[in-house]
CSV table of C-alpha atoms in Angstrom, one decimal:
chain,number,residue,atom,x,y,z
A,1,UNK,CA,8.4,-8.8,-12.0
A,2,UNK,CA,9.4,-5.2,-11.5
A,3,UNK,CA,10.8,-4.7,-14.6
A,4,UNK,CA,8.0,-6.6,-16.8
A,5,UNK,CA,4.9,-4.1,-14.9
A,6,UNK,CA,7.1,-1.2,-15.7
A,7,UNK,CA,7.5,-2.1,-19.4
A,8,UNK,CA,3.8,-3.2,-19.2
A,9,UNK,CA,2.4,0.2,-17.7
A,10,UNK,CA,5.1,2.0,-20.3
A,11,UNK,CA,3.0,0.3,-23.5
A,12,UNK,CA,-0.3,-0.1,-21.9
A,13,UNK,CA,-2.9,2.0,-24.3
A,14,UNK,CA,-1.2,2.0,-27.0
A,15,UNK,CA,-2.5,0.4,-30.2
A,16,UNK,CA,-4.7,-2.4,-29.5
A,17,UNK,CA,-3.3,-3.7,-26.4
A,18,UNK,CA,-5.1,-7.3,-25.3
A,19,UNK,CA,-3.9,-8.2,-29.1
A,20,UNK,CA,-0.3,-7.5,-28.8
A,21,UNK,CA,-0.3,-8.7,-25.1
A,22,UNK,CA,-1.9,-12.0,-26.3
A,23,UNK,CA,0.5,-12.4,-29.3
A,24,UNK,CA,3.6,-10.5,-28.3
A,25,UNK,CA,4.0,-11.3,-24.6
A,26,UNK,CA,1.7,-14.7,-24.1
A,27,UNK,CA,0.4,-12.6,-21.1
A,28,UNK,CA,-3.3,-12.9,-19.8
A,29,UNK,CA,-4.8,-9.5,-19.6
A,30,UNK,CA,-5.1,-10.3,-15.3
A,31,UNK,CA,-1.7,-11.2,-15.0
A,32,UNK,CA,-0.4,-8.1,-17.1
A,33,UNK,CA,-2.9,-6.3,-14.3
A,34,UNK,CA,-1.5,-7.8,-11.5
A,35,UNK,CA,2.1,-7.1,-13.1
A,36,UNK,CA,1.4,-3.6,-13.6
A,37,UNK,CA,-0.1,-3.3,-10.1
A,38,UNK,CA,3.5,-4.9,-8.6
A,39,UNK,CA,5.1,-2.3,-10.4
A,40,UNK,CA,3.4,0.9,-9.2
A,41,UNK,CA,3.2,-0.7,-5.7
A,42,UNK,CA,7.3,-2.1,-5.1
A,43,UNK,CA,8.6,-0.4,-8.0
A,44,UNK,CA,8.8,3.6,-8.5
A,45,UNK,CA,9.4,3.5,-4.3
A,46,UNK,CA,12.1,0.7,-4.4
A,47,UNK,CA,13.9,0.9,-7.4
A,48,UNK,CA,15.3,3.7,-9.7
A,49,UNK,CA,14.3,4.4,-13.4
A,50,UNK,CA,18.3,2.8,-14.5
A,51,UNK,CA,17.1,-0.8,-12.6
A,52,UNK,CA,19.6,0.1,-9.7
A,53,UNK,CA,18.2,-0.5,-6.4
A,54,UNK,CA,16.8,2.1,-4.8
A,55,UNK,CA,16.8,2.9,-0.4
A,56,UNK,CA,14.2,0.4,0.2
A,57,UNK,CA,14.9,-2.3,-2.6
A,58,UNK,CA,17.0,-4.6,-0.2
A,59,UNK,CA,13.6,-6.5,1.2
A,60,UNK,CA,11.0,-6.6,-1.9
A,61,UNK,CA,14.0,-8.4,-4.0
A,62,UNK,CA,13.6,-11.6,-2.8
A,63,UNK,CA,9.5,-11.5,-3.0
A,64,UNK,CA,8.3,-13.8,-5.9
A,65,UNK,CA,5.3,-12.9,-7.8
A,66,UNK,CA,2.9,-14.5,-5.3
A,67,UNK,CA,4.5,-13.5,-2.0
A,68,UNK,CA,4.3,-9.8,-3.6
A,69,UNK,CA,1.1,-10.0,-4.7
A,70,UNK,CA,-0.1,-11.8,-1.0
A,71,UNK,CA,1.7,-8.9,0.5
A,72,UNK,CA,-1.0,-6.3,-1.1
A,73,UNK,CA,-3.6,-7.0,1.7
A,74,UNK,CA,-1.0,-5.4,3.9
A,75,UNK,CA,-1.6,-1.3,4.0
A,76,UNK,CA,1.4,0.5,1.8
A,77,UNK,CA,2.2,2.1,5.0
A,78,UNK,CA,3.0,-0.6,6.8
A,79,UNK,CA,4.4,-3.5,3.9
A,80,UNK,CA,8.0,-2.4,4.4
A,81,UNK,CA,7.9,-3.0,8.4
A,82,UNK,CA,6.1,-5.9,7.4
A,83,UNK,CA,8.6,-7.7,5.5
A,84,UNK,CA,11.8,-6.6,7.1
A,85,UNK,CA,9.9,-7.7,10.7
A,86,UNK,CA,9.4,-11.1,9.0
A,87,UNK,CA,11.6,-13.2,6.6
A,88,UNK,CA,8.7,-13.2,3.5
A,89,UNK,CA,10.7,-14.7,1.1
A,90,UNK,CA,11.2,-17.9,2.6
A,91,UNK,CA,7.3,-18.2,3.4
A,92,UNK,CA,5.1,-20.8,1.2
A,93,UNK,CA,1.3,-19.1,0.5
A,94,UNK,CA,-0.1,-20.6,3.5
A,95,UNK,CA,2.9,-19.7,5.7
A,96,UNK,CA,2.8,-15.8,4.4
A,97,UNK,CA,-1.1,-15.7,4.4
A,98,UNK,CA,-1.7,-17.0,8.4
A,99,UNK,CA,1.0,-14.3,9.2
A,100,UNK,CA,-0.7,-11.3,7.9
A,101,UNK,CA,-3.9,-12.7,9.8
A,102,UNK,CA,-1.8,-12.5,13.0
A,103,UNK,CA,-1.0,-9.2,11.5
A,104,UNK,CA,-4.0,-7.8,11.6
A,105,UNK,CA,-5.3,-9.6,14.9
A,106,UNK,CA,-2.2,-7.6,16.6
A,107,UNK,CA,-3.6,-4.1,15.1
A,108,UNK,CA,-7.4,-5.4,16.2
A,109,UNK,CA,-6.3,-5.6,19.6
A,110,UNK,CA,-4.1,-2.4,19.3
A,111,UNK,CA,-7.3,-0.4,18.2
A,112,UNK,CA,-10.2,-2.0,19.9
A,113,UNK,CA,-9.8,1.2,22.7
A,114,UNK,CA,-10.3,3.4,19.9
A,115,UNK,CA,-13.7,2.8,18.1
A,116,UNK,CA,-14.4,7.0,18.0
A,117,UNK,CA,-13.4,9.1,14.8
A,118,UNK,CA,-10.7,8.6,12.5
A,119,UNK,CA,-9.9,5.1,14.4
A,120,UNK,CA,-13.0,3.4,13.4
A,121,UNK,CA,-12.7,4.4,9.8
A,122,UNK,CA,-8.9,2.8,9.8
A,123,UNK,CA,-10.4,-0.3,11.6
A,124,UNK,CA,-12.9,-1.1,9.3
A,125,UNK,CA,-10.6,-0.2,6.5
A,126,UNK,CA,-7.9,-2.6,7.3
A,127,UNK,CA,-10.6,-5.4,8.7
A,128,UNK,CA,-11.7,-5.0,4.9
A,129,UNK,CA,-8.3,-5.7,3.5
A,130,UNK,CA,-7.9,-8.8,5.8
A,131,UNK,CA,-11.1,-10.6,4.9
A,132,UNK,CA,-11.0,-9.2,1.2
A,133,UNK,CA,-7.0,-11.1,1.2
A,134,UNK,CA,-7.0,-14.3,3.0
């Protein structure tokens, strides 16, 4: 998945691009999205530009193309923790998506005390990602 959103984002805007990703790649133009997005989120971090893997590779390799995108309604900040805290890869959907709920209940209840400031903006940002994800 890496690997195809790199090559993906590499090509992307050249020439008439839904064309050749229609013909070429028998790719919709929201899968080649969602691709793309897999790439700039797990990839550059993860994994080096010669496809060896980088310090953090070890957990995102055995994410398939659902789990990894699933995983996006976690924050960035917090995916790695995430998956190493919790053995993703051998989730189903349903499995993966009520754990990120309890995910997000646990940080609820850790910033319920906090509802000045910076805290509230986080809350409501990360409440957003949880019902805009599951």
């Amino acid at each position: 998945m890496v690997t195809v959103g790199r090559v993906l984002t590499l090509v992307w805007g050249y020439g008439e691009w839904i064309k050749w990703l229609t013909e070429s790649v028998s790719c919709s133009r929201s899968t080649a999205s969602r691709l793309m997005k897999i790439f700039r989120e797990y990839g550059p971090e993860h994994f080096s530009v010669d496809g060896e893997e980088g310090s953090n590779g070890a957990s995102m390799q055995h994410l398939n193309y659902t789990q990894g995108i699933i995983l996006f309604g976690i924050p960035e900040e917090d995916r790695e923790q995430f998956i190493e805290d919790n053995d993703v890869g051998s989730m189903s959907q349903r499995e993966l998506r009520q754990t990120i709920k309890e995910f997000f209940r646990g940080f609820i209840k850790g910033q319920m005390g906090n509802i000045f400031g910076e805290g509230k903006v986080i809350f409501r940002t990360r409440l957003c990602f949880l019902l805009k994800n599951t």
